[in-house]
């Protein structure tokens, strides 16, 4: 037998009632088999089957991936959406519990080679699908989220001739009007900068392990 450490986030954590647990499994067991055991123990998790991502030791993996003793496992719910390298150093890809300031990102991406800088800010709004929102809260698998933001930037560089990229994302409590995410892209020409910024934001919502909870004005909550 081997032991793996399982991390739970967002709606999964609410269902299981804890943020982590250890599980003993047969040697050679796969991610998919561990997920199957969890859905037996917690039947409400089964509703996420087919809609989640898998990770081993903070890297994406497939359900057929075998596990080793001591692996950290995460089953990542549908996403909505690090730390600095050292004190005083700028981190281009950052998960932050404090307010976001675009100025350092703009200063970082600008170089003499680039004639365009596109900056996008995602802001907490007071409604969704016609329902009033009181405030938002964000949660992230922080150890994995910042590297994933960097990987998304690399994807954009493979598609467009762009320069530096910076992405910062908030976690924690956000009042209406606060900035949740900043995406800043530099490029020699504006077309590439605009296209890359849009692509990066779309991919954040697809694969970054960051989740948003709507706190509705009527007191109910919902992970999205």
mmCIF file of C-alpha atoms in Angstrom:
data_model
loop_
_atom_site.group_PDB
_atom_site.id
_atom_site.type_symbol
_atom_site.label_atom_id
_atom_site.label_comp_id
_atom_site.label_asym_id
_atom_site.label_seq_id
_atom_site.Cartn_x
_atom_site.Cartn_y
_atom_site.Cartn_z
ATOM 1 C CA UNK A 1 0.000 0.000 0.000
ATOM 2 C CA UNK A 2 1.039 3.600 -0.588
ATOM 3 C CA UNK A 3 -0.268 6.889 0.821
ATOM 4 C CA UNK A 4 -1.216 9.978 -1.189
ATOM 5 C CA UNK A 5 -2.145 13.434 0.100
ATOM 6 C CA UNK A 6 -5.326 14.861 -1.446
ATOM 7 C CA UNK A 7 -6.108 18.598 -1.594
ATOM 8 C CA UNK A 8 -9.710 19.852 -1.876
ATOM 9 C CA UNK A 9 -10.797 23.252 -3.181
ATOM 10 C CA UNK A 10 -13.950 25.344 -3.617
ATOM 11 C CA UNK A 11 -17.082 23.212 -4.056
ATOM 12 C CA UNK A 12 -15.175 19.973 -3.478
ATOM 13 C CA UNK A 13 -14.009 21.217 -0.084
ATOM 14 C CA UNK A 14 -17.557 22.202 0.835
ATOM 15 C CA UNK A 15 -18.812 18.694 0.001
ATOM 16 C CA UNK A 16 -16.012 16.785 1.730
ATOM 17 C CA UNK A 17 -15.880 19.114 4.726
ATOM 18 C CA UNK A 18 -12.094 19.404 4.835
ATOM 19 C CA UNK A 19 -9.287 20.949 2.813
ATOM 20 C CA UNK A 20 -7.065 17.855 2.704
ATOM 21 C CA UNK A 21 -6.860 14.190 3.581
ATOM 22 C CA UNK A 22 -4.468 11.256 3.270
ATOM 23 C CA UNK A 23 -5.622 8.090 1.513
ATOM 24 C CA UNK A 24 -4.054 4.653 1.403
ATOM 25 C CA UNK A 25 -4.282 3.016 -2.016
ATOM 26 C CA UNK A 26 -2.912 -0.004 -3.824
ATOM 27 C CA UNK A 27 0.480 0.440 -5.456
ATOM 28 C CA UNK A 28 -0.066 1.328 -9.128
ATOM 29 C CA UNK A 29 -3.475 2.925 -8.528
ATOM 30 C CA UNK A 30 -4.355 5.842 -10.806
ATOM 31 C CA UNK A 31 -5.787 9.303 -10.322
ATOM 32 C CA UNK A 32 -9.075 8.140 -11.810
ATOM 33 C CA UNK A 33 -9.331 5.290 -9.324
ATOM 34 C CA UNK A 34 -8.740 7.634 -6.402
ATOM 35 C CA UNK A 35 -11.443 9.946 -7.738
ATOM 36 C CA UNK A 36 -13.763 6.944 -7.985
ATOM 37 C CA UNK A 37 -13.196 6.117 -4.322
ATOM 38 C CA UNK A 38 -13.910 9.697 -3.341
ATOM 39 C CA UNK A 39 -17.213 9.707 -5.232
ATOM 40 C CA UNK A 40 -18.256 6.563 -3.343
ATOM 41 C CA UNK A 41 -17.422 8.181 -0.006
ATOM 42 C CA UNK A 42 -18.970 11.516 -1.045
ATOM 43 C CA UNK A 43 -21.661 10.862 -3.705
ATOM 44 C CA UNK A 44 -22.225 14.565 -4.399
ATOM 45 C CA UNK A 45 -18.733 14.709 -5.910
ATOM 46 C CA UNK A 46 -19.947 12.493 -8.756
ATOM 47 C CA UNK A 47 -21.633 15.504 -10.329
ATOM 48 C CA UNK A 48 -18.171 16.893 -11.103
ATOM 49 C CA UNK A 49 -17.005 13.784 -12.991
ATOM 50 C CA UNK A 50 -16.066 14.764 -16.532
ATOM 51 C CA UNK A 51 -15.846 18.441 -15.558
ATOM 52 C CA UNK A 52 -12.658 18.492 -13.506
ATOM 53 C CA UNK A 53 -8.907 18.607 -14.053
ATOM 54 C CA UNK A 54 -6.379 16.327 -12.377
ATOM 55 C CA UNK A 55 -2.993 17.237 -10.909
ATOM 56 C CA UNK A 56 -0.093 15.365 -9.329
ATOM 57 C CA UNK A 57 2.512 17.343 -7.391
ATOM 58 C CA UNK A 58 1.182 20.645 -8.790
ATOM 59 C CA UNK A 59 1.297 19.562 -12.443
ATOM 60 C CA UNK A 60 -1.660 18.659 -14.638
ATOM 61 C CA UNK A 61 -2.050 14.936 -15.322
ATOM 62 C CA UNK A 62 -4.572 12.538 -16.827
ATOM 63 C CA UNK A 63 -6.941 10.249 -14.901
ATOM 64 C CA UNK A 64 -4.929 7.227 -16.057
ATOM 65 C CA UNK A 65 -1.724 8.540 -14.428
ATOM 66 C CA UNK A 66 -0.270 6.143 -11.816
ATOM 67 C CA UNK A 67 0.501 7.415 -8.338
ATOM 68 C CA UNK A 68 3.552 6.993 -6.130
ATOM 69 C CA UNK A 69 3.899 7.042 -2.376
ATOM 70 C CA UNK A 70 3.810 10.592 -1.002
ATOM 71 C CA UNK A 71 2.282 12.205 -4.097
ATOM 72 C CA UNK A 72 0.161 15.317 -3.607
ATOM 73 C CA UNK A 73 -3.062 14.940 -5.576
ATOM 74 C CA UNK A 74 -5.604 17.590 -6.515
ATOM 75 C CA UNK A 75 -8.934 17.180 -8.270
ATOM 76 C CA UNK A 76 -9.575 20.646 -9.616
ATOM 77 C CA UNK A 77 -13.209 21.757 -9.934
ATOM 78 C CA UNK A 78 -14.341 23.791 -12.941
ATOM 79 C CA UNK A 79 -12.361 27.014 -12.655
ATOM 80 C CA UNK A 80 -13.619 30.559 -12.768
ATOM 81 C CA UNK A 81 -10.762 31.827 -13.650
ATOM 82 C CA UNK A 82 2.573 32.114 -6.262
ATOM 83 C CA UNK A 83 4.417 34.233 -4.616
ATOM 84 C CA UNK A 84 7.219 36.665 -5.490
ATOM 85 C CA UNK A 85 10.612 35.147 -6.211
ATOM 86 C CA UNK A 86 12.105 37.153 -3.390
ATOM 87 C CA UNK A 87 11.518 40.169 -1.213
ATOM 88 C CA UNK A 88 11.500 43.324 -3.310
ATOM 89 C CA UNK A 89 11.512 41.439 -6.614
ATOM 90 C CA UNK A 90 8.701 41.780 -9.129
ATOM 91 C CA UNK A 91 6.717 38.593 -9.773
ATOM 92 C CA UNK A 92 5.098 38.727 -13.235
ATOM 93 C CA UNK A 93 2.725 35.868 -12.350
ATOM 94 C CA UNK A 94 1.247 36.316 -8.913
ATOM 95 C CA UNK A 95 -1.657 35.244 -6.714
ATOM 96 C CA UNK A 96 -2.262 38.084 -4.259
ATOM 97 C CA UNK A 97 -4.415 38.552 -1.174
ATOM 98 C CA UNK A 98 -4.032 42.340 -1.399
ATOM 99 C CA UNK A 99 -5.335 44.972 -3.805
ATOM 100 C CA UNK A 100 -3.920 44.873 -7.327
ATOM 101 C CA UNK A 101 -1.984 47.830 -8.741
ATOM 102 C CA UNK A 102 -1.430 47.913 -12.532
ATOM 103 C CA UNK A 103 1.548 50.302 -12.370
ATOM 104 C CA UNK A 104 4.252 47.696 -11.570
ATOM 105 C CA UNK A 105 2.920 45.387 -14.295
ATOM 106 C CA UNK A 106 2.988 48.177 -16.875
ATOM 107 C CA UNK A 107 6.520 49.139 -15.866
ATOM 108 C CA UNK A 108 7.670 45.518 -16.094
ATOM 109 C CA UNK A 109 6.347 44.722 -19.575
ATOM 110 C CA UNK A 110 7.427 47.923 -21.343
ATOM 111 C CA UNK A 111 10.665 47.765 -23.355
ATOM 112 C CA UNK A 112 12.043 49.938 -26.196
ATOM 113 C CA UNK A 113 11.257 47.118 -28.651
ATOM 114 C CA UNK A 114 7.502 47.270 -28.086
ATOM 115 C CA UNK A 115 5.104 49.805 -29.538
ATOM 116 C CA UNK A 116 1.962 48.496 -27.852
ATOM 117 C CA UNK A 117 0.945 47.663 -24.294
ATOM 118 C CA UNK A 118 -2.513 46.244 -23.629
ATOM 119 C CA UNK A 119 -3.828 46.183 -20.063
ATOM 120 C CA UNK A 120 -7.001 44.337 -19.042
ATOM 121 C CA UNK A 121 -8.628 44.558 -15.617
ATOM 122 C CA UNK A 122 -11.388 42.197 -14.533
ATOM 123 C CA UNK A 123 -13.539 43.966 -11.946
ATOM 124 C CA UNK A 124 -16.102 42.618 -9.474
ATOM 125 C CA UNK A 125 -19.556 43.645 -10.645
ATOM 126 C CA UNK A 126 -22.844 43.832 -8.762
ATOM 127 C CA UNK A 127 -24.813 41.256 -10.745
ATOM 128 C CA UNK A 128 -24.644 38.014 -12.700
ATOM 129 C CA UNK A 129 -27.370 36.646 -14.982
ATOM 130 C CA UNK A 130 -29.828 39.163 -13.580
ATOM 131 C CA UNK A 131 -29.142 38.268 -9.941
ATOM 132 C CA UNK A 132 -27.781 40.886 -7.528
ATOM 133 C CA UNK A 133 -24.308 40.239 -6.091
ATOM 134 C CA UNK A 134 -23.254 41.605 -2.692
ATOM 135 C CA UNK A 135 -19.562 40.724 -2.978
ATOM 136 C CA UNK A 136 -17.190 38.054 -4.325
ATOM 137 C CA UNK A 137 -14.529 35.799 -2.886
ATOM 138 C CA UNK A 138 -11.765 34.004 -4.777
ATOM 139 C CA UNK A 139 -9.768 30.934 -3.824
ATOM 140 C CA UNK A 140 -6.717 29.442 -5.563
ATOM 141 C CA UNK A 141 -4.455 26.420 -5.448
ATOM 142 C CA UNK A 142 -1.705 28.982 -5.015
ATOM 143 C CA UNK A 143 1.301 26.689 -5.412
ATOM 144 C CA UNK A 144 0.020 25.634 -8.837
ATOM 145 C CA UNK A 145 -1.850 28.735 -10.014
ATOM 146 C CA UNK A 146 1.108 31.081 -10.525
ATOM 147 C CA UNK A 147 3.066 28.558 -12.656
ATOM 148 C CA UNK A 148 -0.070 27.892 -14.704
ATOM 149 C CA UNK A 149 -0.380 31.624 -15.404
ATOM 150 C CA UNK A 150 3.183 31.525 -16.719
ATOM 151 C CA UNK A 151 2.388 28.511 -18.895
ATOM 152 C CA UNK A 152 -0.591 30.349 -20.382
ATOM 153 C CA UNK A 153 1.680 33.278 -21.242
ATOM 154 C CA UNK A 154 4.038 30.846 -22.986
ATOM 155 C CA UNK A 155 1.098 29.506 -25.007
ATOM 156 C CA UNK A 156 0.314 33.058 -26.120
ATOM 157 C CA UNK A 157 3.930 33.611 -27.168
ATOM 158 C CA UNK A 158 3.713 30.563 -29.419
ATOM 159 C CA UNK A 159 0.725 32.108 -31.205
ATOM 160 C CA UNK A 160 1.648 35.800 -31.470
ATOM 161 C CA UNK A 161 4.872 37.869 -31.628
ATOM 162 C CA UNK A 162 4.625 39.423 -28.182
ATOM 163 C CA UNK A 163 7.116 40.551 -25.571
ATOM 164 C CA UNK A 164 6.714 40.493 -21.823
ATOM 165 C CA UNK A 165 3.517 39.416 -20.070
ATOM 166 C CA UNK A 166 2.363 39.954 -16.488
ATOM 167 C CA UNK A 167 -0.723 38.493 -14.808
ATOM 168 C CA UNK A 168 -1.809 39.125 -11.214
ATOM 169 C CA UNK A 169 -4.946 37.582 -9.689
ATOM 170 C CA UNK A 170 -6.647 38.379 -6.389
ATOM 171 C CA UNK A 171 -7.834 35.907 -3.803
ATOM 172 C CA UNK A 172 -9.956 36.503 -0.736
ATOM 173 C CA UNK A 173 -12.847 38.916 -0.221
ATOM 174 C CA UNK A 174 -13.581 41.457 -2.976
ATOM 175 C CA UNK A 175 -16.091 44.258 -2.722
ATOM 176 C CA UNK A 176 -17.972 45.391 -5.808
ATOM 177 C CA UNK A 177 -15.672 47.503 -7.979
ATOM 178 C CA UNK A 178 -12.420 45.922 -6.797
ATOM 179 C CA UNK A 179 -10.039 44.475 -9.382
ATOM 180 C CA UNK A 180 -9.945 40.673 -9.483
ATOM 181 C CA UNK A 181 -7.369 40.140 -12.240
ATOM 182 C CA UNK A 182 -4.844 42.135 -14.268
ATOM 183 C CA UNK A 183 -3.472 40.953 -17.621
ATOM 184 C CA UNK A 184 -0.797 43.149 -19.234
ATOM 185 C CA UNK A 185 0.850 42.303 -22.565
ATOM 186 C CA UNK A 186 3.515 44.145 -24.569
ATOM 187 C CA UNK A 187 4.195 43.611 -28.271
ATOM 188 C CA UNK A 188 5.726 45.441 -31.231
ATOM 189 C CA UNK A 189 2.224 45.936 -32.693
ATOM 190 C CA UNK A 190 -1.219 46.361 -31.165
ATOM 191 C CA UNK A 191 -2.985 43.519 -33.012
ATOM 192 C CA UNK A 192 -0.809 40.876 -31.382
ATOM 193 C CA UNK A 193 -1.051 42.513 -27.953
ATOM 194 C CA UNK A 194 -4.859 42.672 -28.073
ATOM 195 C CA UNK A 195 -5.200 39.092 -29.333
ATOM 196 C CA UNK A 196 -2.769 37.690 -26.776
ATOM 197 C CA UNK A 197 -4.420 39.500 -23.857
ATOM 198 C CA UNK A 198 -7.841 38.133 -24.833
ATOM 199 C CA UNK A 199 -6.424 34.629 -25.231
ATOM 200 C CA UNK A 200 -4.685 34.741 -21.851
ATOM 201 C CA UNK A 201 -7.855 35.845 -20.074
ATOM 202 C CA UNK A 202 -9.913 33.121 -21.747
ATOM 203 C CA UNK A 203 -7.370 30.454 -20.800
ATOM 204 C CA UNK A 204 -7.257 31.649 -17.191
ATOM 205 C CA UNK A 205 -10.976 30.971 -16.985
ATOM 206 C CA UNK A 206 -10.493 27.539 -18.572
ATOM 207 C CA UNK A 207 -7.508 26.035 -16.741
ATOM 208 C CA UNK A 208 -6.095 28.178 -13.921
ATOM 209 C CA UNK A 209 -6.933 26.609 -10.531
ATOM 210 C CA UNK A 210 -8.720 29.724 -9.299
ATOM 211 C CA UNK A 211 -12.359 29.714 -8.199
ATOM 212 C CA UNK A 212 -14.920 32.447 -7.662
ATOM 213 C CA UNK A 213 -17.742 32.385 -5.126
ATOM 214 C CA UNK A 214 -20.705 34.677 -5.720
ATOM 215 C CA UNK A 215 -22.177 36.026 -2.496
ATOM 216 C CA UNK A 216 -25.677 36.945 -3.601
ATOM 217 C CA UNK A 217 -27.565 39.885 -2.152
ATOM 218 C CA UNK A 218 -30.211 37.482 -0.792
ATOM 219 C CA UNK A 219 -27.601 35.763 1.387
ATOM 220 C CA UNK A 220 -27.056 32.643 -0.721
ATOM 221 C CA UNK A 221 -23.669 31.687 -2.191
ATOM 222 C CA UNK A 222 -22.556 29.829 -5.313
ATOM 223 C CA UNK A 223 -19.173 28.650 -6.616
ATOM 224 C CA UNK A 224 -18.626 29.530 -10.264
#
